[in-house]
Structure formats: C-alpha cells, structure tokens
Amino acid sequence: MASQSANLWVLLGLGLAGIFVLTRKLKQSVKEELGAFIEKLQLLPPPQPAPPKAPHPLTALTFALSDLFDIEGHVSTFGHPEWARTHEAASSTSPAVTALVEGGATCVGTTVVDDLAFGISGENKHYGTPTNPAVPARVPGGSSSGAAVAVAANFISFSLGIDTSGGVRVPAGFCGILGFRPSFGAVSHMGIIPISTSLDTVGWFAKDPNILCRVGHILLKAPFVMQRNPRQIIIADDCFQHINVPVDRSSQVVIKATEKLFGRQVLKHINLEDYISSEVPSLKEYSSQKTNGELKASSLKLLANIMKFLQRHEFRLMHNEWLNIVKPDLHPAISAQLYEKFEVSDVEIENSKSVRSEIHAAVNLLLKDEGILVIPTVADPPPKLGGKEILSEDYQSRTFSLLSIASVSGCCQVTIPLGFYDKYPVSVSLIARHGGDRFLLDTLKSMYSTLQEQADIAAKSKSSRNVVSKEQTAEIAKEKGNQAYKDKQWQKAIGFYTEAIKLSADNATYYSNRAQAYLELGSYLQAEADCTKAINLDKKNVKAYFRRGTAREMLGYYKDAIDDFNYALVLEPTNKRAASAAERLRKLFQ
C-alpha cells in the first residue's frame, strides 16, 4: 500500500513537472516571438519549375501578414476579437498574398494590428502589444505593429501591412527597418478590410533592401526598365528643423551620401511649407472653414487635418453600422476618433478633394520623373508603452504633418533606417512622384549602403554628440520666427529672427525675414536697414530688394523704391509683385 502511494506521488510529481516544462516552453515561444503573431499557418508556394527555367523569384523567403488580409477559410481579426466573432471566414485569398506565394515565398502567419488598424502606436490590449526589438520599453508603432516586429526580430524575411496614414512607415521608423508605401492604387486593394478607400495602400517591410525590391517587383508588376539615378535630390530643410535628431545624424547623412554617389549638383534645398502654400491654394479655402486658431495652422498641419478627416469619414461610411451595433471596447485614442460627434459637410468633402488633386499635382511637378524628396519619417522617438504622449495634440500634429505628404498626394515613400541616436532608431524617408515606385526602389538600392556608411561615420564623429552648432541653433530660431510670422505674431517673430542673427550674423535671409516682420509693424526705417544689410551680404536676394522697395515707398523715397523693384525684376523677371509695384509708382510719379 505504501509502495502504491509512493508511486502515485511520483506520477503526480512527474505530471506537475511536465505541466511546468510545457508552460515554460509556451512562455518561451511567446517571448521568442515578441507577441508579433496572432495565428501561425502555412501557405506553401508551387513546386519549382524544371531546369533550365529559373526558380521562383522569392524562393526560400518567408513572410507574414497583418491580420486584415483575406486568406481563404480564415477569419481576420482586424485587431479586435469582436470583429472576428461577428464575421465569417474569407472565401478567397487576397491577390497580393497569392502573387507572393506564387512567386515562391511561404506565408507563415498573421500578425497583430492596432484596434481596427486605426492607430499609430501598435498597442493592442486584446492580443497584446508586440515588443519593439529596437527599444523594448517603447511602442512598436502601428497600425502594422506585429508585421514590423516580426521582420525586425528576424522571424521572417518580409511582411505585408496596410499604410493609410502611416501604418507601415511609422512602425518601420520605430523598429529601425525598411518600410515601403507604394503609390496609391499601385497594388491591388482587393481582399483587404478597408480603412479609408482613398488612402489605403498595401505596403511591406524588410531588413534587406534587395528583398524589399524583390517583393516590390512582384507586387507592383512593374515592367523592367534600365535603372536610373536621380537627377535631383530635394532636401525639405524646414521639416528637419522640427525633429529631435540633429541634422548631422539625419539630413546631412543623405546630403553626404548624395554628394559621394551623384555629385553636389544633384542636391536642392526647399522650404516645403512655403512650396505647398504657394502650389495648393485650396488649402486656404479648407482653413477658412476652421475655427479655434486653425486659420493660423501651417500648410502641413492643414494637410494632416485633411488626411485625418478623410480616414475618419471613410472609415465611418464603411463600418459605422457595425460600430454602433457591436460597440467594441477600443483604445482611448481610437474610440475618440470613431465615437465622438463628427459632422461632415459637402463643402468640406469637396474642398478635401480639391486639396488632394492639387497636392498630387504639386508633388509631381516638384519631383517630375527623376526627383526624390527627402523628409524625416517621424518627428519624435517612439513613445513609452502605455504613455499618454502619443495621444497629445502636439505629438500627433508633428507626426501626421510628415505622414500626410505621401498619404494625401498618393505618392510612394520608403522609410530607411540610419542607426540610432540617443538610444532610439533614426530614419529618413525618400518620396518619389505617383507612379515612380520602381524608380524609388532602384534609388534605394543604389543609395542604401552609402547611407549606412555615412550614418556610421556620423555616429562615431565627435560632432554628432548631443551638441547643436551655432548655425543649427540659428536655423531653429529662424524656423520659429517663420512660424510666429505665419501666426501673425510679428513682435515674437522679430525676437526669433534677432536671436538667429546673434548666432549667425552673416546670413542674409535672417535680416530679410526680420525686415518683413518690421514691415507688418510699420517700422519702415528698421525694415530698410535690415534689407540693406541683407543685400550687402547677398547681392541676389530678390526678397530683400522687394522689401526694401516697399519700405522706401512707405517712407516716401519713391525713386529709390522704383530702383529696388526694378532690380528685383532683373534678378527674377517673373516676379509679378515687383512688376506691379514698379508700374504703380511709375504711373504716379512720371
């Protein structure tokens, strides 16, 4: 009897030990996968063709899908268990997925997205938030968080996600990997759960640029063309002044790589805010509808508002009935977007369409066939897990202002990692015109290794420490002055421009900008003096001549004013304002 009792205790102990070991293995498995996957499955490619035919182009590659792609017999969760509970299994597989499998890749599972793929944090309390391999205490970025994490952790070769307002670009930036948002309509939208029909794109992640390009060639079905180098690489200087990474670790890396590969003559610098303001006049009509200070918003902030408006409006058109019947428990940021009162007027819809059409034309005009626009991917490091920073209006405004450029224009964009700064991933983005996807992928391939070399050099350089040069500080002060000027805070603008001049007294633009603010205040003598200083520093400063002419006209120095307007016309014959002012004065005083 005692022997039987002892055997029972041994068996019980072995059973408990087995449960303990099994539990440890399960936990270890989950830990190893960093919570990226929702379900493991296999979609196997067809057999390889017999020689001498070439093997499938994606042979030996594995991939995963954000859980909103249709897979025959599978119920997508769309990031929420209530969606899975109230929807049936798909009757067919998404064409994008089928193309990749037929191209030789093996699909191994589905991955986590934000609730209803609507957020940018990547947090999901229902299925767990995937762990960001680059910075585990920070969010992975969304909506396609699991897809990015699975690639960043080397579980798979590449993955698919949906980019509506940053769903691929943000997690690529936060996790330190490559992410591609194609031109709107370049990859079939069939077989995905829609978020916003006018913004949705099927994007993809990889760590290896060659894999990113191979996947792109399959999905884009782009005809083969000879690889072309960019004729112009345009740096959006104003966008880089508002991020938490020094320019020597961001835009300067691209500049140096460009100079090494293509020569300095290819580089061009631009103030993107000013360009959009001048080329997208319907933004003014859109802003005129706004209250509570929105009239003072910058062009990129207004563009971001339009992107969020379109996403919210179109999501509700498609899914509002389900939301109101099921009433799912959502992340606070997403719940606020989808359940708060939201009035939509026909005028606002029409103005949004006008803005989309004009920004599409403006970006295509800027870039043409062989131009690349360079911007930061995100403005800030990944926020802390569970933190409220990502919910703040300031954070979202800074983030969506950058993301809206490609989303609203429909252009293609690639996110490129540039190592780490202050322990957080750094990335930049390259944008090509709508339809320039193959050209953008070719540019990535030709620039990638040199970008990484220059990023490594910058990281090791003493100058890349957390110290900002006087020139950089001056530029930041100038940009603050520009924003204050746009907000019609003239005296505040003068203060910022004065600060910039103290730091860098040989920059003609600072004096010319301060003169413009003085003109608004009626301080014509100060404006004239600043313009004269600007002209002494830069004899070709058209704005300084025009502004000095304006100041002199107000002071009664009409002949000198006419001379200034005429000189501005010599430098820039198409300057309509200078021509009009000179003609007006000639008629008055002849």
mmCIF file of N, CA and C in Angstrom, residues 203-320:
data_model
loop_
_atom_site.group_PDB
_atom_site.id
_atom_site.type_symbol
_atom_site.label_atom_id
_atom_site.label_comp_id
_atom_site.label_asym_id
_atom_site.label_seq_id
_atom_site.Cartn_x
_atom_site.Cartn_y
_atom_site.Cartn_z
ATOM 1 N N GLY A 203 1.428 47.994 -48.149
ATOM 2 C CA GLY A 203 2.862 48.222 -48.008
ATOM 3 C C GLY A 203 3.584 46.998 -47.495
ATOM 4 N N TRP A 204 4.915 47.084 -47.428
ATOM 5 C CA TRP A 204 5.687 45.923 -46.959
ATOM 6 C C TRP A 204 6.962 46.362 -46.244
ATOM 7 N N PHE A 205 7.456 45.424 -45.395
ATOM 8 C CA PHE A 205 8.648 45.630 -44.567
ATOM 9 C C PHE A 205 9.734 44.621 -44.944
ATOM 10 N N ALA A 206 10.985 45.014 -44.755
ATOM 11 C CA ALA A 206 12.120 44.093 -44.861
ATOM 12 C C ALA A 206 13.309 44.746 -44.161
ATOM 13 N N LYS A 207 14.320 43.943 -43.864
ATOM 14 C CA LYS A 207 15.582 44.493 -43.350
ATOM 15 C C LYS A 207 16.610 44.630 -44.474
ATOM 16 N N ASP A 208 16.474 43.802 -45.472
ATOM 17 C CA ASP A 208 17.408 43.765 -46.594
ATOM 18 C C ASP A 208 16.798 44.533 -47.774
ATOM 19 N N PRO A 209 17.492 45.565 -48.295
ATOM 20 C CA PRO A 209 16.926 46.332 -49.411
ATOM 21 C C PRO A 209 16.685 45.492 -50.659
ATOM 22 N N ASN A 210 17.499 44.464 -50.866
ATOM 23 C CA ASN A 210 17.295 43.598 -52.035
ATOM 24 C C ASN A 210 15.979 42.832 -51.929
ATOM 25 N N ILE A 211 15.663 42.371 -50.715
ATOM 26 C CA ILE A 211 14.384 41.666 -50.517
ATOM 27 C C ILE A 211 13.222 42.641 -50.684
ATOM 28 N N LEU A 212 13.350 43.846 -50.129
ATOM 29 C CA LEU A 212 12.295 44.847 -50.275
ATOM 30 C C LEU A 212 12.001 45.089 -51.755
ATOM 31 N N CYS A 213 13.057 45.168 -52.565
ATOM 32 C CA CYS A 213 12.898 45.417 -54.002
ATOM 33 C C CYS A 213 12.317 44.203 -54.721
ATOM 34 N N ARG A 214 12.752 42.999 -54.351
ATOM 35 C CA ARG A 214 12.228 41.787 -54.997
ATOM 36 C C ARG A 214 10.727 41.646 -54.744
ATOM 37 N N VAL A 215 10.324 41.923 -53.512
ATOM 38 C CA VAL A 215 8.888 41.881 -53.185
ATOM 39 C C VAL A 215 8.149 42.945 -53.993
ATOM 40 N N GLY A 216 8.753 44.131 -54.090
ATOM 41 C CA GLY A 216 8.130 45.215 -54.839
ATOM 42 C C GLY A 216 7.912 44.877 -56.295
ATOM 43 N N HIS A 217 8.873 44.209 -56.908
ATOM 44 C CA HIS A 217 8.738 43.861 -58.320
ATOM 45 C C HIS A 217 7.584 42.885 -58.553
ATOM 46 N N ILE A 218 7.335 42.016 -57.562
ATOM 47 C CA ILE A 218 6.206 41.087 -57.674
ATOM 48 C C ILE A 218 4.884 41.829 -57.485
ATOM 49 N N LEU A 219 4.785 42.641 -56.435
ATOM 50 C CA LEU A 219 3.518 43.295 -56.106
ATOM 51 C C LEU A 219 3.155 44.402 -57.090
ATOM 52 N N LEU A 220 4.161 45.131 -57.554
ATOM 53 C CA LEU A 220 3.895 46.269 -58.434
ATOM 54 C C LEU A 220 3.663 45.850 -59.880
ATOM 55 N N LYS A 221 4.146 44.637 -60.227
ATOM 56 C CA LYS A 221 4.032 44.151 -61.608
ATOM 57 C C LYS A 221 4.573 45.185 -62.590
ATOM 58 N N ALA A 222 5.647 45.858 -62.151
ATOM 59 C CA ALA A 222 6.219 46.930 -62.960
ATOM 60 C C ALA A 222 7.090 46.342 -64.060
ATOM 61 N N PRO A 223 6.966 46.845 -65.277
ATOM 62 C CA PRO A 223 7.814 46.342 -66.361
ATOM 63 C C PRO A 223 9.275 46.685 -66.110
ATOM 64 N N PHE A 224 10.155 45.816 -66.575
ATOM 65 C CA PHE A 224 11.584 46.060 -66.364
ATOM 66 C C PHE A 224 12.038 47.270 -67.176
ATOM 67 N N VAL A 225 12.778 48.155 -66.521
ATOM 68 C CA VAL A 225 13.406 49.293 -67.195
ATOM 69 C C VAL A 225 14.830 49.412 -66.683
ATOM 70 N N MET A 226 15.669 50.057 -67.466
ATOM 71 C CA MET A 226 17.048 50.279 -67.027
ATOM 72 C C MET A 226 17.054 51.157 -65.773
ATOM 73 N N GLN A 227 17.913 50.808 -64.824
ATOM 74 C CA GLN A 227 17.972 51.576 -63.583
ATOM 75 C C GLN A 227 18.432 53.001 -63.861
ATOM 76 N N ARG A 228 17.728 53.971 -63.264
ATOM 77 C CA ARG A 228 18.054 55.384 -63.451
ATOM 78 C C ARG A 228 18.498 55.984 -62.125
ATOM 79 N N ASN A 229 19.493 56.832 -62.178
ATOM 80 C CA ASN A 229 19.896 57.586 -60.996
ATOM 81 C C ASN A 229 19.049 58.849 -60.892
ATOM 82 N N PRO A 230 18.805 59.313 -59.692
ATOM 83 C CA PRO A 230 18.033 60.554 -59.548
ATOM 84 C C PRO A 230 18.784 61.751 -60.122
ATOM 85 N N ARG A 231 18.043 62.625 -60.794
ATOM 86 C CA ARG A 231 18.639 63.860 -61.308
ATOM 87 C C ARG A 231 18.606 64.972 -60.278
ATOM 88 N N GLN A 232 17.722 64.826 -59.313
ATOM 89 C CA GLN A 232 17.619 65.848 -58.268
ATOM 90 C C GLN A 232 17.178 65.205 -56.965
ATOM 91 N N ILE A 233 17.900 65.509 -55.894
ATOM 92 C CA ILE A 233 17.504 65.070 -54.554
ATOM 93 C C ILE A 233 17.228 66.330 -53.738
ATOM 94 N N ILE A 234 15.971 66.475 -53.343
ATOM 95 C CA ILE A 234 15.482 67.715 -52.745
ATOM 96 C C ILE A 234 15.330 67.524 -51.238
ATOM 97 N N ILE A 235 16.072 68.305 -50.468
ATOM 98 C CA ILE A 235 16.028 68.218 -49.008
ATOM 99 C C ILE A 235 15.005 69.214 -48.475
ATOM 100 N N ALA A 236 13.995 68.734 -47.770
ATOM 101 C CA ALA A 236 12.994 69.622 -47.154
ATOM 102 C C ALA A 236 13.561 70.149 -45.832
ATOM 103 N N ASP A 237 14.365 71.216 -45.926
ATOM 104 C CA ASP A 237 15.100 71.716 -44.759
ATOM 105 C C ASP A 237 14.188 72.043 -43.581
ATOM 106 N N ASP A 238 13.024 72.663 -43.864
ATOM 107 C CA ASP A 238 12.156 73.076 -42.762
ATOM 108 C C ASP A 238 11.627 71.881 -41.982
ATOM 109 N N CYS A 239 11.415 70.754 -42.658
ATOM 110 C CA CYS A 239 10.918 69.562 -41.951
ATOM 111 C C CYS A 239 11.962 69.009 -40.985
ATOM 112 N N PHE A 240 13.240 69.116 -41.326
ATOM 113 C CA PHE A 240 14.298 68.591 -40.455
ATOM 114 C C PHE A 240 14.599 69.514 -39.273
ATOM 115 N N GLN A 241 14.084 70.745 -39.304
ATOM 116 C CA GLN A 241 14.331 71.657 -38.188
ATOM 117 C C GLN A 241 13.427 71.366 -36.996
ATOM 118 N N HIS A 242 12.404 70.550 -37.191
ATOM 119 C CA HIS A 242 11.413 70.330 -36.132
ATOM 120 C C HIS A 242 11.468 68.922 -35.533
ATOM 121 N N ILE A 243 12.568 68.204 -35.753
ATOM 122 C CA ILE A 243 12.666 66.860 -35.202
ATOM 123 C C ILE A 243 13.685 66.818 -34.071
ATOM 124 N N ASN A 244 13.637 65.744 -33.292
ATOM 125 C CA ASN A 244 14.502 65.621 -32.115
ATOM 126 C C ASN A 244 15.812 64.915 -32.423
ATOM 127 N N VAL A 245 16.288 65.035 -33.634
ATOM 128 C CA VAL A 245 17.559 64.441 -34.039
ATOM 129 C C VAL A 245 18.373 65.530 -34.739
ATOM 130 N N PRO A 246 19.657 65.719 -34.393
ATOM 131 C CA PRO A 246 20.467 66.738 -35.065
ATOM 132 C C PRO A 246 20.561 66.474 -36.567
ATOM 133 N N VAL A 247 20.725 67.552 -37.353
ATOM 134 C CA VAL A 247 20.760 67.394 -38.806
ATOM 135 C C VAL A 247 21.963 66.561 -39.257
ATOM 136 N N ASP A 248 23.061 66.554 -38.453
ATOM 137 C CA ASP A 248 24.219 65.764 -38.881
ATOM 138 C C ASP A 248 23.961 64.267 -38.768
ATOM 139 N N ARG A 249 22.882 63.879 -38.076
ATOM 140 C CA ARG A 249 22.512 62.469 -37.974
ATOM 141 C C ARG A 249 21.311 62.134 -38.855
ATOM 142 N N SER A 250 20.761 63.133 -39.557
ATOM 143 C CA SER A 250 19.577 62.889 -40.384
ATOM 144 C C SER A 250 19.801 63.417 -41.799
ATOM 145 N N SER A 251 19.439 64.663 -42.062
ATOM 146 C CA SER A 251 19.531 65.181 -43.434
ATOM 147 C C SER A 251 20.960 65.231 -43.946
ATOM 148 N N GLN A 252 21.929 65.526 -43.068
ATOM 149 C CA GLN A 252 23.329 65.601 -43.511
ATOM 150 C C GLN A 252 23.848 64.242 -43.983
ATOM 151 N N VAL A 253 23.335 63.168 -43.414
ATOM 152 C CA VAL A 253 23.719 61.819 -43.865
ATOM 153 C C VAL A 253 23.310 61.634 -45.321
ATOM 154 N N VAL A 254 22.096 62.073 -45.655
ATOM 155 C CA VAL A 254 21.612 61.954 -47.027
ATOM 156 C C VAL A 254 22.408 62.867 -47.954
ATOM 157 N N ILE A 255 22.692 64.073 -47.494
ATOM 158 C CA ILE A 255 23.450 65.035 -48.310
ATOM 159 C C ILE A 255 24.830 64.482 -48.652
ATOM 160 N N LYS A 256 25.521 63.958 -47.654
ATOM 161 C CA LYS A 256 26.871 63.434 -47.892
ATOM 162 C C LYS A 256 26.856 62.192 -48.781
ATOM 163 N N ALA A 257 25.874 61.341 -48.582
ATOM 164 C CA ALA A 257 25.753 60.157 -49.444
ATOM 165 C C ALA A 257 25.458 60.570 -50.886
ATOM 166 N N THR A 258 24.609 61.573 -51.050
ATOM 167 C CA THR A 258 24.276 62.070 -52.390
ATOM 168 C C THR A 258 25.509 62.653 -53.078
ATOM 169 N N GLU A 259 26.242 63.465 -52.352
ATOM 170 C CA GLU A 259 27.453 64.074 -52.927
ATOM 171 C C GLU A 259 28.452 63.002 -53.365
ATOM 172 N N LYS A 260 28.574 61.969 -52.552
ATOM 173 C CA LYS A 260 29.526 60.900 -52.870
ATOM 174 C C LYS A 260 29.078 60.096 -54.090
ATOM 175 N N LEU A 261 27.785 59.845 -54.205
ATOM 176 C CA LEU A 261 27.278 58.995 -55.279
ATOM 177 C C LEU A 261 27.012 59.742 -56.587
ATOM 178 N N PHE A 262 26.401 60.932 -56.469
ATOM 179 C CA PHE A 262 25.892 61.607 -57.657
ATOM 180 C C PHE A 262 26.472 63.008 -57.889
ATOM 181 N N GLY A 263 27.183 63.549 -56.893
ATOM 182 C CA GLY A 263 27.723 64.898 -57.036
ATOM 183 C C GLY A 263 26.835 65.945 -56.389
ATOM 184 N N ARG A 264 27.451 67.048 -56.000
ATOM 185 C CA ARG A 264 26.731 68.113 -55.288
ATOM 186 C C ARG A 264 25.665 68.773 -56.155
ATOM 187 N N GLN A 265 25.863 68.768 -57.479
ATOM 188 C CA GLN A 265 24.939 69.472 -58.368
ATOM 189 C C GLN A 265 23.534 68.868 -58.351
ATOM 190 N N VAL A 266 23.418 67.635 -57.868
ATOM 191 C CA VAL A 266 22.107 66.977 -57.821
ATOM 192 C C VAL A 266 21.258 67.501 -56.662
ATOM 193 N N LEU A 267 21.894 68.056 -55.651
ATOM 194 C CA LEU A 267 21.193 68.480 -54.435
ATOM 195 C C LEU A 267 20.423 69.785 -54.626
ATOM 196 N N LYS A 268 19.270 69.847 -54.011
ATOM 197 C CA LYS A 268 18.476 71.068 -53.966
ATOM 198 C C LYS A 268 17.838 71.157 -52.589
ATOM 199 N N HIS A 269 17.722 72.369 -52.054
ATOM 200 C CA HIS A 269 17.082 72.570 -50.750
ATOM 201 C C HIS A 269 15.776 73.339 -50.951
ATOM 202 N N ILE A 270 14.805 73.026 -50.121
ATOM 203 C CA ILE A 270 13.486 73.629 -50.289
ATOM 204 C C ILE A 270 12.846 73.847 -48.926
ATOM 205 N N ASN A 271 12.021 74.901 -48.818
ATOM 206 C CA ASN A 271 11.117 75.061 -47.674
ATOM 207 C C ASN A 271 9.782 74.477 -48.115
ATOM 208 N N LEU A 272 9.480 73.273 -47.661
ATOM 209 C CA LEU A 272 8.315 72.542 -48.156
ATOM 210 C C LEU A 272 7.007 73.236 -47.781
ATOM 211 N N GLU A 273 6.968 73.815 -46.579
ATOM 212 C CA GLU A 273 5.762 74.539 -46.150
ATOM 213 C C GLU A 273 5.430 75.645 -47.148
ATOM 214 N N ASP A 274 6.442 76.439 -47.507
ATOM 215 C CA ASP A 274 6.213 77.556 -48.435
ATOM 216 C C ASP A 274 5.795 77.037 -49.807
ATOM 217 N N TYR A 275 6.437 75.953 -50.249
ATOM 218 C CA TYR A 275 6.096 75.406 -51.567
ATOM 219 C C TYR A 275 4.641 74.951 -51.595
ATOM 220 N N ILE A 276 4.219 74.221 -50.575
ATOM 221 C CA ILE A 276 2.839 73.724 -50.536
ATOM 222 C C ILE A 276 1.854 74.884 -50.439
ATOM 223 N N SER A 277 2.175 75.897 -49.642
ATOM 224 C CA SER A 277 1.293 77.062 -49.511
ATOM 225 C C SER A 277 1.073 77.739 -50.855
ATOM 226 N N SER A 278 2.148 77.828 -51.662
ATOM 227 C CA SER A 278 2.042 78.528 -52.943
ATOM 228 C C SER A 278 1.381 77.674 -54.022
ATOM 229 N N GLU A 279 1.557 76.352 -53.955
ATOM 230 C CA GLU A 279 1.075 75.479 -55.021
ATOM 231 C C GLU A 279 -0.271 74.816 -54.734
ATOM 232 N N VAL A 280 -0.754 74.930 -53.499
ATOM 233 C CA VAL A 280 -2.030 74.286 -53.141
ATOM 234 C C VAL A 280 -2.971 75.351 -52.576
ATOM 235 N N PRO A 281 -3.503 76.224 -53.430
ATOM 236 C CA PRO A 281 -4.352 77.327 -52.945
ATOM 237 C C PRO A 281 -5.631 76.867 -52.259
ATOM 238 N N SER A 282 -6.121 75.670 -52.586
ATOM 239 C CA SER A 282 -7.368 75.213 -51.958
ATOM 240 C C SER A 282 -7.202 74.951 -50.467
ATOM 241 N N LEU A 283 -5.941 74.876 -49.980
ATOM 242 C CA LEU A 283 -5.742 74.760 -48.533
ATOM 243 C C LEU A 283 -6.309 75.973 -47.807
ATOM 244 N N LYS A 284 -6.236 77.155 -48.457
ATOM 245 C CA LYS A 284 -6.767 78.370 -47.831
ATOM 246 C C LYS A 284 -8.281 78.276 -47.663
ATOM 247 N N GLU A 285 -8.946 77.710 -48.687
ATOM 248 C CA GLU A 285 -10.391 77.525 -48.586
ATOM 249 C C GLU A 285 -10.723 76.543 -47.468
ATOM 250 N N TYR A 286 -9.926 75.481 -47.388
ATOM 251 C CA TYR A 286 -10.152 74.500 -46.330
ATOM 252 C C TYR A 286 -9.967 75.149 -44.960
ATOM 253 N N SER A 287 -8.895 75.931 -44.797
ATOM 254 C CA SER A 287 -8.606 76.538 -43.496
ATOM 255 C C SER A 287 -9.647 77.575 -43.126
ATOM 256 N N SER A 288 -10.292 78.199 -44.125
ATOM 257 C CA SER A 288 -11.281 79.240 -43.818
ATOM 258 C C SER A 288 -12.513 78.678 -43.126
ATOM 259 N N GLN A 289 -12.729 77.364 -43.234
ATOM 260 C CA GLN A 289 -13.864 76.731 -42.545
ATOM 261 C C GLN A 289 -13.577 76.497 -41.066
ATOM 262 N N LYS A 290 -12.290 76.566 -40.703
ATOM 263 C CA LYS A 290 -11.899 76.158 -39.363
ATOM 264 C C LYS A 290 -12.020 77.293 -38.355
ATOM 265 N N THR A 291 -12.135 76.925 -37.119
ATOM 266 C CA THR A 291 -12.167 77.898 -36.018
ATOM 267 C C THR A 291 -11.120 77.496 -34.993
ATOM 268 N N ASN A 292 -11.141 78.153 -33.856
ATOM 269 C CA ASN A 292 -10.239 77.825 -32.749
ATOM 270 C C ASN A 292 -8.769 77.851 -33.152
ATOM 271 N N GLY A 293 -8.399 78.848 -33.963
ATOM 272 C CA GLY A 293 -6.987 79.016 -34.290
ATOM 273 C C GLY A 293 -6.517 78.244 -35.487
ATOM 274 N N GLU A 294 -7.379 77.434 -36.102
ATOM 275 C CA GLU A 294 -6.923 76.633 -37.236
ATOM 276 C C GLU A 294 -6.548 77.500 -38.439
ATOM 277 N N LEU A 295 -7.086 78.713 -38.493
ATOM 278 C CA LEU A 295 -6.724 79.606 -39.587
ATOM 279 C C LEU A 295 -5.230 79.883 -39.618
ATOM 280 N N LYS A 296 -4.589 79.771 -38.453
ATOM 281 C CA LYS A 296 -3.170 80.067 -38.351
ATOM 282 C C LYS A 296 -2.296 78.832 -38.580
ATOM 283 N N ALA A 297 -2.916 77.703 -38.822
ATOM 284 C CA ALA A 297 -2.143 76.467 -38.948
ATOM 285 C C ALA A 297 -1.264 76.506 -40.190
ATOM 286 N N SER A 298 -0.122 75.815 -40.111
ATOM 287 C CA SER A 298 0.780 75.727 -41.255
ATOM 288 C C SER A 298 0.169 74.829 -42.315
ATOM 289 N N SER A 299 0.740 74.894 -43.521
ATOM 290 C CA SER A 299 0.182 74.111 -44.625
ATOM 291 C C SER A 299 0.263 72.617 -44.351
ATOM 292 N N LEU A 300 1.353 72.150 -43.723
ATOM 293 C CA LEU A 300 1.472 70.716 -43.441
ATOM 294 C C LEU A 300 0.491 70.274 -42.363
ATOM 295 N N LYS A 301 0.241 71.135 -41.383
ATOM 296 C CA LYS A 301 -0.752 70.784 -40.361
ATOM 297 C C LYS A 301 -2.143 70.700 -40.974
ATOM 298 N N LEU A 302 -2.447 71.613 -41.887
ATOM 299 C CA LEU A 302 -3.735 71.555 -42.570
ATOM 300 C C LEU A 302 -3.842 70.296 -43.414
ATOM 301 N N LEU A 303 -2.743 69.919 -44.056
ATOM 302 C CA LEU A 303 -2.720 68.682 -44.847
ATOM 303 C C LEU A 303 -2.970 67.475 -43.946
ATOM 304 N N ALA A 304 -2.361 67.511 -42.753
ATOM 305 C CA ALA A 304 -2.579 66.424 -41.788
ATOM 306 C C ALA A 304 -4.038 66.364 -41.354
ATOM 307 N N ASN A 305 -4.662 67.520 -41.156
ATOM 308 C CA ASN A 305 -6.076 67.547 -40.772
ATOM 309 C C ASN A 305 -6.947 66.927 -41.853
ATOM 310 N N ILE A 306 -6.613 67.207 -43.100
ATOM 311 C CA ILE A 306 -7.390 66.636 -44.212
ATOM 312 C C ILE A 306 -7.222 65.124 -44.253
ATOM 313 N N MET A 307 -6.002 64.644 -44.052
ATOM 314 C CA MET A 307 -5.761 63.202 -44.036
ATOM 315 C C MET A 307 -6.589 62.531 -42.932
ATOM 316 N N LYS A 308 -6.567 63.094 -41.738
ATOM 317 C CA LYS A 308 -7.327 62.507 -40.618
ATOM 318 C C LYS A 308 -8.825 62.588 -40.881
ATOM 319 N N PHE A 309 -9.268 63.704 -41.472
ATOM 320 C CA PHE A 309 -10.680 63.857 -41.809
ATOM 321 C C PHE A 309 -11.123 62.768 -42.782
ATOM 322 N N LEU A 310 -10.332 62.561 -43.852
ATOM 323 C CA LEU A 310 -10.686 61.556 -44.858
ATOM 324 C C LEU A 310 -10.716 60.153 -44.259
ATOM 325 N N GLN A 311 -9.713 59.831 -43.446
ATOM 326 C CA GLN A 311 -9.660 58.491 -42.849
ATOM 327 C C GLN A 311 -10.870 58.252 -41.953
ATOM 328 N N ARG A 312 -11.161 59.245 -41.128
ATOM 329 C CA ARG A 312 -12.281 59.108 -40.191
ATOM 330 C C ARG A 312 -13.617 59.026 -40.933
ATOM 331 N N HIS A 313 -13.808 59.904 -41.905
ATOM 332 C CA HIS A 313 -15.060 59.949 -42.664
ATOM 333 C C HIS A 313 -15.289 58.655 -43.431
ATOM 334 N N GLU A 314 -14.254 58.181 -44.130
ATOM 335 C CA GLU A 314 -14.416 56.990 -44.963
ATOM 336 C C GLU A 314 -14.533 55.723 -44.135
ATOM 337 N N PHE A 315 -13.844 55.662 -42.991
ATOM 338 C CA PHE A 315 -13.990 54.505 -42.111
ATOM 339 C C PHE A 315 -15.437 54.416 -41.613
ATOM 340 N N ARG A 316 -16.000 55.548 -41.230
ATOM 341 C CA ARG A 316 -17.380 55.536 -40.726
ATOM 342 C C ARG A 316 -18.383 55.173 -41.819
ATOM 343 N N LEU A 317 -18.135 55.640 -43.032
ATOM 344 C CA LEU A 317 -19.039 55.287 -44.125
ATOM 345 C C LEU A 317 -19.122 53.768 -44.290
ATOM 346 N N MET A 318 -17.992 53.083 -44.127
ATOM 347 C CA MET A 318 -17.944 51.638 -44.361
ATOM 348 C C MET A 318 -18.341 50.811 -43.142
ATOM 349 N N HIS A 319 -17.987 51.280 -41.938
ATOM 350 C CA HIS A 319 -18.092 50.408 -40.762
ATOM 351 C C HIS A 319 -18.968 50.962 -39.636
ATOM 352 N N ASN A 320 -19.649 52.100 -39.861
ATOM 353 C CA ASN A 320 -20.383 52.735 -38.766
ATOM 354 C C ASN A 320 -21.501 51.860 -38.223
#
